Short mmCIF file of C-alpha atoms and ligand atoms in Angstrom, two decimals:
data_model
loop_
_atom_site.label_atom_id
_atom_site.label_comp_id
_atom_site.label_asym_id
_atom_site.label_seq_id
_atom_site.Cartn_x
_atom_site.Cartn_y
_atom_site.Cartn_z
CA MET A 152 10.37 21.44 -90.59
CA PHE A 153 8.37 19.44 -88.06
CA ASP A 154 4.65 19.46 -88.58
CA THR A 155 3.29 19.05 -85.11
CA ASP A 156 -0.38 19.92 -85.94
CA LYS A 157 -0.24 17.17 -88.69
CA ILE A 158 1.21 14.59 -86.02
CA ARG A 159 -1.36 15.63 -83.25
CA LYS A 160 -3.96 14.66 -85.78
CA ASP A 161 -2.64 11.07 -85.46
CA PHE A 162 -3.59 10.96 -81.75
CA PRO A 163 -7.32 11.03 -81.06
CA ILE A 164 -6.79 11.70 -77.50
CA LEU A 165 -4.88 14.77 -77.87
CA SER A 166 -8.27 16.66 -79.07
CA ARG A 167 -10.43 15.91 -75.95
CA GLU A 168 -10.97 17.95 -72.97
CA VAL A 169 -10.25 17.43 -69.47
CA ASN A 170 -12.06 19.76 -66.69
CA GLY A 171 -13.44 22.06 -69.52
CA LYS A 172 -9.81 22.67 -70.92
CA PRO A 173 -7.75 21.10 -73.86
CA LEU A 174 -5.78 18.17 -72.61
CA VAL A 175 -2.19 19.03 -72.09
CA TYR A 176 -0.61 15.66 -71.74
CA PHE A 177 2.95 15.91 -69.95
CA ASP A 178 2.86 12.35 -68.35
CA ASN A 179 4.84 10.89 -71.43
CA ALA A 180 7.53 9.19 -69.21
CA ALA A 181 4.54 7.01 -67.60
CA THR A 182 3.08 6.03 -70.65
CA SER A 183 2.94 7.60 -74.09
CA GLN A 184 -0.37 8.09 -76.09
CA THR A 185 -1.23 5.75 -78.99
CA PRO A 186 -1.63 7.07 -82.54
CA LYS A 187 -4.65 5.84 -84.62
CA GLN A 188 -2.04 3.68 -86.59
CA VAL A 189 -1.50 1.55 -83.98
CA ILE A 190 -5.32 1.81 -82.64
CA ASP A 191 -6.23 0.67 -86.13
CA VAL A 192 -3.86 -2.49 -85.97
CA ILE A 193 -5.60 -3.45 -82.76
CA VAL A 194 -9.06 -3.04 -83.96
CA ASP A 195 -8.12 -4.93 -87.14
CA TYR A 196 -6.58 -7.83 -85.36
CA TYR A 197 -9.89 -8.36 -82.98
CA SER A 198 -12.02 -7.62 -86.00
CA ASN A 199 -10.25 -9.89 -88.62
CA PHE A 200 -7.92 -12.51 -87.41
CA ASN A 201 -7.96 -12.95 -83.78
CA ALA A 202 -6.94 -16.59 -83.00
CA ASN A 203 -4.33 -18.56 -81.11
CA ILE A 204 -0.97 -18.82 -82.56
CA HIS A 205 1.88 -21.43 -83.50
CA ARG A 206 -0.73 -24.38 -82.82
CA GLY A 207 -3.43 -24.23 -85.42
CA VAL A 208 -3.52 -25.04 -88.88
CA HIS A 209 -6.38 -23.15 -89.59
CA THR A 210 -6.10 -19.91 -91.71
CA LEU A 211 -6.81 -17.41 -88.91
CA SER A 212 -4.02 -19.10 -86.55
CA GLN A 213 -1.65 -18.88 -89.55
CA GLU A 214 -2.37 -15.20 -90.16
CA ALA A 215 -2.13 -14.21 -86.26
CA THR A 216 1.23 -16.34 -86.19
CA ASP A 217 2.62 -14.51 -89.37
CA LYS A 218 1.82 -10.96 -87.92
CA TYR A 219 3.18 -11.82 -84.51
CA GLU A 220 6.39 -13.06 -86.06
CA ALA A 221 6.71 -10.22 -88.56
CA ALA A 222 6.24 -7.76 -85.64
CA ARG A 223 9.10 -9.52 -83.92
CA HIS A 224 11.34 -9.04 -86.99
CA THR A 225 10.21 -5.44 -87.02
CA ILE A 226 11.43 -5.13 -83.24
CA GLN A 227 14.67 -7.40 -84.26
CA LYS A 228 15.52 -4.82 -87.11
CA HIS A 229 14.76 -1.81 -84.91
CA PHE A 230 17.19 -2.76 -82.10
CA ASN A 231 19.50 -4.27 -84.79
CA ALA A 232 19.62 -7.89 -82.88
CA LYS A 233 21.54 -10.37 -84.87
CA HIS A 234 18.81 -12.67 -84.49
CA ALA A 235 15.06 -12.58 -84.33
CA HIS A 236 15.09 -15.26 -81.52
CA GLU A 237 17.14 -13.02 -79.55
CA ILE A 238 13.91 -10.88 -79.13
CA ILE A 239 11.60 -12.53 -76.30
CA TYR A 240 8.31 -10.89 -75.98
CA THR A 241 7.51 -10.17 -72.43
CA ALA A 242 4.51 -8.00 -70.53
CA GLY A 243 6.85 -5.10 -70.38
CA THR A 244 10.16 -3.82 -68.80
CA THR A 245 9.60 -5.00 -65.30
CA ASN A 246 8.63 -8.17 -66.59
CA SER A 247 11.65 -8.54 -68.90
CA ILE A 248 13.98 -7.72 -65.74
CA ASN A 249 12.38 -10.42 -63.57
CA LEU A 250 12.96 -12.97 -66.34
CA VAL A 251 16.87 -12.10 -66.30
CA ALA A 252 17.21 -11.86 -62.55
CA ASN A 253 15.29 -15.10 -62.21
CA GLY A 254 17.50 -16.84 -64.18
CA PHE A 255 20.79 -15.39 -62.45
CA ALA A 256 19.52 -16.81 -59.62
CA SER A 257 20.99 -20.28 -60.81
CA LEU A 258 24.33 -18.65 -62.29
CA LEU A 259 25.37 -16.70 -59.09
CA GLU A 260 27.20 -17.71 -55.93
CA LYS A 261 27.77 -16.17 -52.32
CA GLY A 262 30.14 -13.44 -52.59
CA ASP A 263 29.29 -12.45 -56.43
CA GLU A 264 28.65 -8.77 -56.74
CA ILE A 265 25.79 -6.95 -58.68
CA ILE A 266 26.22 -3.42 -59.49
CA VAL A 267 23.16 -0.97 -60.08
CA SER A 268 23.06 2.69 -60.21
CA ALA A 269 21.71 5.61 -57.95
CA LEU A 270 19.11 6.51 -60.61
CA GLU A 271 17.08 3.37 -60.78
CA HIS A 272 13.56 2.76 -61.11
CA HIS A 273 12.13 0.39 -58.61
CA SER A 274 11.75 -2.35 -61.07
CA ASN A 275 15.48 -2.21 -61.53
CA ILE A 276 16.43 -2.48 -57.68
CA VAL A 277 13.74 -4.91 -56.15
CA PRO A 278 14.46 -7.65 -58.52
CA TRP A 279 18.13 -7.48 -57.99
CA GLN A 280 17.73 -7.47 -54.03
CA MET A 281 15.62 -10.51 -54.27
CA LEU A 282 18.27 -12.21 -56.33
CA CYS A 283 20.99 -11.30 -53.83
CA GLU A 284 18.65 -12.61 -51.01
CA LYS A 285 18.19 -15.80 -52.91
CA THR A 286 21.95 -16.07 -53.84
CA GLY A 287 24.09 -14.46 -51.27
CA ALA A 288 25.29 -12.11 -53.88
CA VAL A 289 25.88 -8.34 -52.86
CA LEU A 290 24.21 -5.14 -54.43
CA LYS A 291 26.83 -2.18 -55.04
CA VAL A 292 25.27 0.95 -56.17
CA ILE A 293 27.01 3.69 -58.56
CA PRO A 294 26.67 6.98 -56.77
CA MET A 295 25.61 10.30 -58.58
CA ASN A 296 26.34 14.16 -58.34
CA GLN A 297 23.92 16.90 -57.67
CA ASN A 298 23.21 17.17 -61.14
CA GLY A 299 21.95 13.54 -61.30
CA GLU A 300 24.98 12.46 -63.18
CA LEU A 301 26.43 8.97 -62.29
CA LEU A 302 30.00 9.22 -60.93
CA MET A 303 32.06 7.07 -63.30
CA GLU A 304 35.32 7.02 -61.39
CA GLU A 305 33.42 5.19 -58.46
CA TYR A 306 31.97 2.91 -61.12
CA ASP A 307 35.55 2.03 -61.72
CA LYS A 308 36.50 1.29 -58.02
CA LEU A 309 33.15 -0.91 -57.57
CA LEU A 310 34.29 -3.10 -60.79
CA ASN A 311 36.34 -6.15 -59.94
CA GLU A 312 36.66 -9.86 -60.53
CA ASN A 313 33.54 -10.54 -58.20
CA THR A 314 31.59 -8.25 -60.37
CA LYS A 315 29.09 -10.71 -62.23
CA LEU A 316 26.19 -8.21 -63.59
CA VAL A 317 25.83 -4.69 -63.93
CA PHE A 318 22.46 -2.92 -64.55
CA VAL A 319 21.73 0.58 -65.27
CA ASN A 320 19.01 2.55 -67.10
CA HIS A 321 19.66 4.05 -70.24
CA ILE A 322 17.89 7.09 -69.16
CA SER A 323 16.58 8.02 -65.74
CA ASN A 324 12.66 8.25 -65.72
CA ALA A 325 12.93 10.69 -62.77
CA LEU A 326 15.40 13.10 -63.81
CA GLY A 327 15.76 12.72 -67.44
CA THR A 328 19.77 11.80 -67.36
CA ILE A 329 20.99 9.99 -70.44
CA ASN A 330 23.73 7.46 -68.82
CA PRO A 331 26.71 6.88 -70.87
CA ILE A 332 25.89 3.10 -71.36
CA LYS A 333 28.71 2.32 -73.90
CA GLU A 334 31.37 3.32 -71.25
CA ILE A 335 29.42 1.34 -68.60
CA ILE A 336 29.10 -1.68 -70.76
CA ASP A 337 32.88 -1.60 -72.08
CA LYS A 338 34.28 -1.52 -68.66
CA ALA A 339 31.87 -4.32 -67.10
CA HIS A 340 33.00 -6.45 -70.19
CA LYS A 341 36.51 -5.91 -68.88
CA HIS A 342 35.87 -7.63 -65.84
CA GLY A 343 33.83 -10.29 -67.37
CA ALA A 344 30.48 -8.98 -66.19
CA ALA A 345 27.28 -9.08 -68.09
CA VAL A 346 25.32 -5.70 -68.54
CA LEU A 347 21.36 -5.27 -68.58
CA ILE A 348 20.16 -2.06 -69.78
CA ASP A 349 16.67 -0.86 -69.00
CA GLY A 350 15.47 1.15 -72.08
CA ALA A 351 12.25 1.89 -70.95
CA GLN A 352 12.95 5.44 -70.89
CA SER A 353 15.37 5.72 -73.80
CA CYS A 354 13.15 3.81 -76.57
CA PRO A 355 10.69 6.70 -76.74
CA HIS A 356 13.60 9.05 -77.66
CA ILE A 357 16.47 7.02 -79.22
CA LYS A 358 17.07 4.20 -81.55
CA PRO A 359 19.43 1.81 -79.72
CA ASP A 360 21.65 -0.56 -81.57
CA VAL A 361 22.29 -3.62 -79.54
CA GLN A 362 25.42 -5.00 -81.70
CA ALA A 363 27.13 -1.49 -81.79
CA LEU A 364 26.53 -1.27 -77.81
CA ASP A 365 27.70 -5.00 -77.46
CA VAL A 366 24.96 -4.90 -74.80
CA ASP A 367 24.12 -8.40 -73.05
CA PHE A 368 20.49 -7.46 -72.39
CA TYR A 369 18.38 -4.65 -73.37
CA VAL A 370 14.54 -4.21 -72.19
CA ALA A 371 11.79 -2.13 -73.19
CA SER A 372 8.03 -1.69 -72.74
CA ALA A 373 5.69 -0.95 -75.99
CA HIS A 374 3.70 1.47 -74.02
CA LYS A 375 6.24 4.18 -73.53
CA MET A 376 6.83 4.20 -77.33
CA CYS A 377 3.26 4.82 -78.72
CA GLY A 378 2.43 0.96 -78.34
CA PRO A 379 -0.11 -0.73 -76.05
CA THR A 380 0.27 -1.57 -72.14
CA GLY A 381 1.18 -4.95 -71.26
CA VAL A 382 3.64 -5.97 -73.89
CA GLY A 383 7.55 -5.38 -74.15
CA MET A 384 10.71 -7.05 -75.11
CA LEU A 385 13.67 -8.48 -73.87
CA TYR A 386 16.91 -8.66 -76.05
CA GLY A 387 19.54 -10.78 -75.21
CA LYS A 388 22.47 -12.23 -76.65
CA GLU A 389 21.86 -15.83 -77.87
CA GLU A 390 24.75 -17.25 -75.67
CA TRP A 391 23.04 -15.45 -72.60
CA LEU A 392 19.80 -16.60 -73.49
CA ASN A 393 20.95 -20.27 -74.01
CA LYS A 394 22.45 -19.99 -70.32
CA LEU A 395 19.42 -18.90 -68.64
CA PRO A 396 17.02 -21.22 -67.58
CA PRO A 397 13.39 -20.79 -68.43
CA TYR A 398 11.27 -18.47 -66.48
CA GLN A 399 7.86 -19.96 -66.33
CA GLY A 400 6.68 -23.39 -67.30
CA GLY A 401 3.70 -23.99 -69.61
CA GLY A 402 2.63 -24.64 -73.00
CA GLU A 403 4.45 -23.16 -75.92
CA MET A 404 7.90 -23.19 -74.01
CA ILE A 405 8.63 -26.98 -74.21
CA ALA A 406 9.77 -29.55 -76.99
CA GLU A 407 8.51 -32.53 -75.36
CA VAL A 408 6.74 -33.47 -72.03
CA SER A 409 6.33 -36.53 -70.21
CA PHE A 410 5.77 -37.25 -66.37
CA GLU A 411 9.30 -38.45 -66.16
CA LYS A 412 11.09 -35.52 -68.15
CA THR A 413 10.57 -32.35 -69.95
CA THR A 414 12.72 -30.80 -72.65
CA TYR A 415 12.45 -27.17 -73.57
CA ALA A 416 11.82 -25.47 -76.82
CA GLY A 417 14.65 -23.44 -78.38
CA LEU A 418 14.75 -19.72 -78.50
CA PRO A 419 12.81 -17.38 -78.13
CA HIS A 420 9.90 -19.88 -77.27
CA LYS A 421 11.50 -21.32 -74.10
CA PHE A 422 10.97 -18.05 -72.37
CA GLU A 423 7.10 -17.50 -73.98
CA ALA A 424 5.30 -19.89 -71.91
CA GLY A 425 1.58 -19.73 -72.34
CA THR A 426 -0.81 -17.46 -74.77
CA PRO A 427 1.20 -14.39 -74.94
CA ASN A 428 -0.36 -10.76 -75.85
CA ILE A 429 -0.61 -11.46 -79.47
CA CYS A 430 -2.51 -8.26 -80.47
CA GLY A 431 -0.05 -6.12 -78.13
CA GLY A 432 2.83 -7.98 -79.97
CA ILE A 433 1.57 -6.85 -83.43
CA ALA A 434 0.76 -3.38 -82.14
CA PHE A 435 4.22 -3.15 -80.61
CA GLY A 436 5.60 -3.59 -84.25
CA ALA A 437 3.27 -1.18 -85.61
CA ALA A 438 4.25 1.62 -82.98
CA ILE A 439 8.00 1.08 -83.86
CA ASP A 440 7.00 1.32 -87.60
CA TYR A 441 5.07 4.55 -86.55
CA MET A 442 7.85 6.34 -84.78
CA ASN A 443 10.37 5.22 -87.66
CA THR A 444 8.36 7.10 -90.11
CA ILE A 445 8.65 10.17 -88.08
CA GLY A 446 12.44 9.46 -87.36
CA PHE A 447 14.27 9.07 -84.09
CA GLU A 448 16.72 12.00 -85.12
CA THR A 449 13.81 14.37 -85.96
CA ILE A 450 12.10 13.50 -82.49
CA ALA A 451 15.19 13.70 -80.53
CA ASN A 452 16.10 17.35 -81.92
CA TYR A 453 12.43 18.56 -81.70
CA GLU A 454 12.20 17.23 -78.01
CA HIS A 455 15.22 18.87 -77.32
CA GLU A 456 13.97 22.24 -78.54
CA LEU A 457 11.17 21.41 -75.94
CA LEU A 458 13.22 20.71 -73.28
CA GLU A 459 15.21 23.77 -73.70
CA TYR A 460 12.13 25.92 -73.98
CA ALA A 461 10.45 24.49 -71.00
CA THR A 462 13.55 24.67 -68.62
CA LYS A 463 14.23 28.14 -69.46
CA LYS A 464 10.37 29.44 -69.17
CA LEU A 465 9.78 27.36 -65.75
CA LEU A 466 13.42 28.76 -64.32
CA GLU A 467 11.71 32.36 -64.84
CA ILE A 468 9.31 31.40 -61.92
CA GLU A 469 10.53 32.52 -58.73
CA GLY A 470 11.19 29.70 -56.01
CA LEU A 471 11.08 26.98 -58.58
CA LYS A 472 13.98 24.34 -58.70
CA ILE A 473 14.61 21.86 -61.19
CA TYR A 474 15.90 18.44 -60.04
CA GLY A 475 18.20 16.96 -62.61
CA THR A 476 20.53 19.13 -64.71
CA ALA A 477 22.73 16.43 -66.26
CA LYS A 478 24.39 17.92 -69.39
CA ASN A 479 23.12 15.06 -71.43
CA LYS A 480 19.35 14.59 -70.48
CA THR A 481 16.11 13.91 -72.32
CA SER A 482 12.93 15.82 -72.59
CA VAL A 483 12.03 15.57 -68.79
CA VAL A 484 11.76 18.30 -66.20
CA SER A 485 11.45 17.24 -62.48
CA PHE A 486 10.69 20.25 -60.52
CA ASN A 487 9.31 21.68 -57.18
CA LEU A 488 8.07 24.93 -56.03
CA GLU A 489 9.79 26.30 -52.69
CA GLY A 490 7.28 25.45 -49.68
CA ILE A 491 4.72 23.67 -51.68
CA HIS A 492 3.86 20.15 -51.98
CA PRO A 493 4.22 18.48 -55.42
CA TYR A 494 0.76 16.90 -55.02
CA ASP A 495 -1.04 20.14 -54.58
CA VAL A 496 0.46 21.65 -57.60
CA GLY A 497 -0.45 18.44 -59.71
CA THR A 498 -4.08 18.68 -58.61
CA ILE A 499 -4.48 22.26 -59.35
CA LEU A 500 -2.88 21.71 -62.63
CA ASP A 501 -5.46 18.92 -63.48
CA LYS A 502 -8.00 21.18 -62.88
CA MET A 503 -6.56 23.16 -66.06
CA GLY A 504 -6.51 20.10 -68.06
CA ILE A 505 -2.56 19.94 -67.56
CA ALA A 506 -1.39 15.94 -66.90
CA VAL A 507 1.81 15.91 -64.93
CA ARG A 508 3.06 13.41 -62.70
CA THR A 509 3.88 13.81 -58.90
CA GLY A 510 5.51 11.87 -56.38
CA HIS A 511 8.77 9.74 -56.16
CA HIS A 512 8.15 8.31 -59.94
CA CYS A 513 9.23 4.84 -58.64
CA ALA A 514 12.53 5.97 -57.81
CA GLN A 515 12.43 6.76 -54.11
CA PRO A 516 16.45 6.60 -53.60
CA ILE A 517 16.79 9.59 -55.91
CA MET A 518 14.03 11.68 -53.68
CA ASP A 519 16.11 10.45 -50.54
CA TYR A 520 19.24 11.76 -52.29
CA PHE A 521 17.67 15.28 -52.59
CA LYS A 522 15.80 15.04 -49.21
CA ILE A 523 12.47 15.70 -51.15
CA PRO A 524 9.27 13.64 -50.66
CA GLY A 525 8.88 13.71 -54.55
CA THR A 526 8.93 16.19 -57.66
CA ILE A 527 6.18 17.58 -60.26
CA ARG A 528 7.29 15.90 -63.33
CA ALA A 529 6.66 17.04 -66.80
CA SER A 530 7.86 14.81 -69.54
CA PHE A 531 7.43 15.83 -73.10
CA ALA A 532 6.96 13.85 -76.56
CA PHE A 533 7.43 14.76 -79.96
CA TYR A 534 3.57 15.50 -80.22
CA ASN A 535 3.64 18.33 -77.51
CA THR A 536 4.23 21.90 -78.41
CA LYS A 537 5.67 25.08 -77.03
CA GLN A 538 1.99 26.44 -76.52
CA GLU A 539 1.32 23.54 -74.29
CA ILE A 540 4.38 24.40 -72.34
CA ASP A 541 3.30 28.14 -72.02
CA ALA A 542 0.03 26.76 -70.46
CA LEU A 543 1.94 24.83 -67.78
CA VAL A 544 4.08 27.67 -66.92
CA GLU A 545 0.77 29.79 -66.58
CA GLY A 546 -0.76 26.84 -64.48
CA VAL A 547 2.26 26.48 -62.02
CA LYS A 548 2.13 30.35 -61.58
CA LYS A 549 -1.31 30.06 -60.64
CA ALA A 550 -0.71 27.03 -58.33
CA GLN A 551 1.93 29.14 -56.62
CA ARG A 552 -0.26 32.07 -56.31
CA MET A 553 -3.21 29.91 -54.97
CA LEU A 554 -0.88 27.72 -52.33
CA SER A 555 1.47 30.64 -51.00
C1 PLP B 833 8.50 2.75 -66.97
C2 PLP B 833 9.87 2.12 -66.51
C3 PLP B 833 9.95 0.83 -66.04
C4 PLP B 833 8.84 -0.19 -65.92
O1 PLP B 833 8.39 -0.27 -67.12
P1 PLP B 833 6.93 -1.17 -67.10
O2 PLP B 833 6.15 -1.08 -68.32
O3 PLP B 833 5.94 -0.40 -66.10
O4 PLP B 833 7.23 -2.58 -66.66
C5 PLP B 833 11.17 0.32 -65.77
N1 PLP B 833 12.30 1.35 -65.95
C6 PLP B 833 12.09 2.72 -66.22
C7 PLP B 833 13.26 3.74 -66.30
C8 PLP B 833 10.59 3.11 -66.43
O5 PLP B 833 10.79 4.51 -66.90
#
């Protein structure tokens, strides 16, 4: 049995009120809440061993370094990377993607092709467009159907000997679709192309195994999986990370520096210029530990129950349409009320203490596909409850009465 009452006690913020009503937090796809187990680690860091890492001989610096590197091992183990140095700390998913896109600028030529999907977040479109501008490579898009599922036959047709890179998110943040990434990876590899999977939206729900997937790059943000903002990771296969040039120059990423020549440090430091988010990295490890104590299978099963319950209840409202009806989807419900702007609904829900996201969810091409300005998106986490979904349904009905 899944004890949500007990789990909710781990999250101090869930007991606060908003506009005089108990907070109902359904914006988990934008950022997740932080359990006290992770908050404690952050407080402990600044209270007891805040120091710069890797350089100091003094005790605090060594303690901070040990914890930071231990967290890297926690991340390595969680994603089942072969080596700890294949885990690069970054500022988050966007930063990880830009690091790879920047690196590929020196590996691509005019006429090379990059494939992305119709379901991408802006952070997985714009860096590739910039890369194409720089290199003369061409961007191709895997289209989707009305359910928000990628058309795999079309993907087959896009792949050819010019394909150098494929970039797809594991789960769409706007619609919740879980993409068939193993098939996408295997097919790309048959054509000699590398694959980067954006795991920002999957890591809160799924425990990916990068070796079993045989993926070349996998990226994630801590703040979507119970960790702090401003920290994330890039997993890259050792051979790929060795091929890519450094992203930024500075301290920590060098072996030797003179004005004539600089040699770069080995992995992972080659990609970690400057003082990193030390506390964030340590807290990222703590967040992964926390989620693993609950268990990803338990999380996925419970969230699926929430998804089914919310879908059923919301569809009972007349004039409500759900966008994203893929067979394989996670706990995100994107919807609109006929004739009503999503923003207005979001504003009324906030008055009732219910936090949802409204707008294009950084995925404008998806909204264009459905010919809508945006949606109301409720995204659930394992600490949400069916009673909260009931409150959402009541809130949406009330908003509909007030606005029509
Ligand atoms: C949130 C998100 C991103 C961006 O993550 P940041 O932490 O803002 O860098 C990228 N892709 C997807 C699918 C996301 O959900």
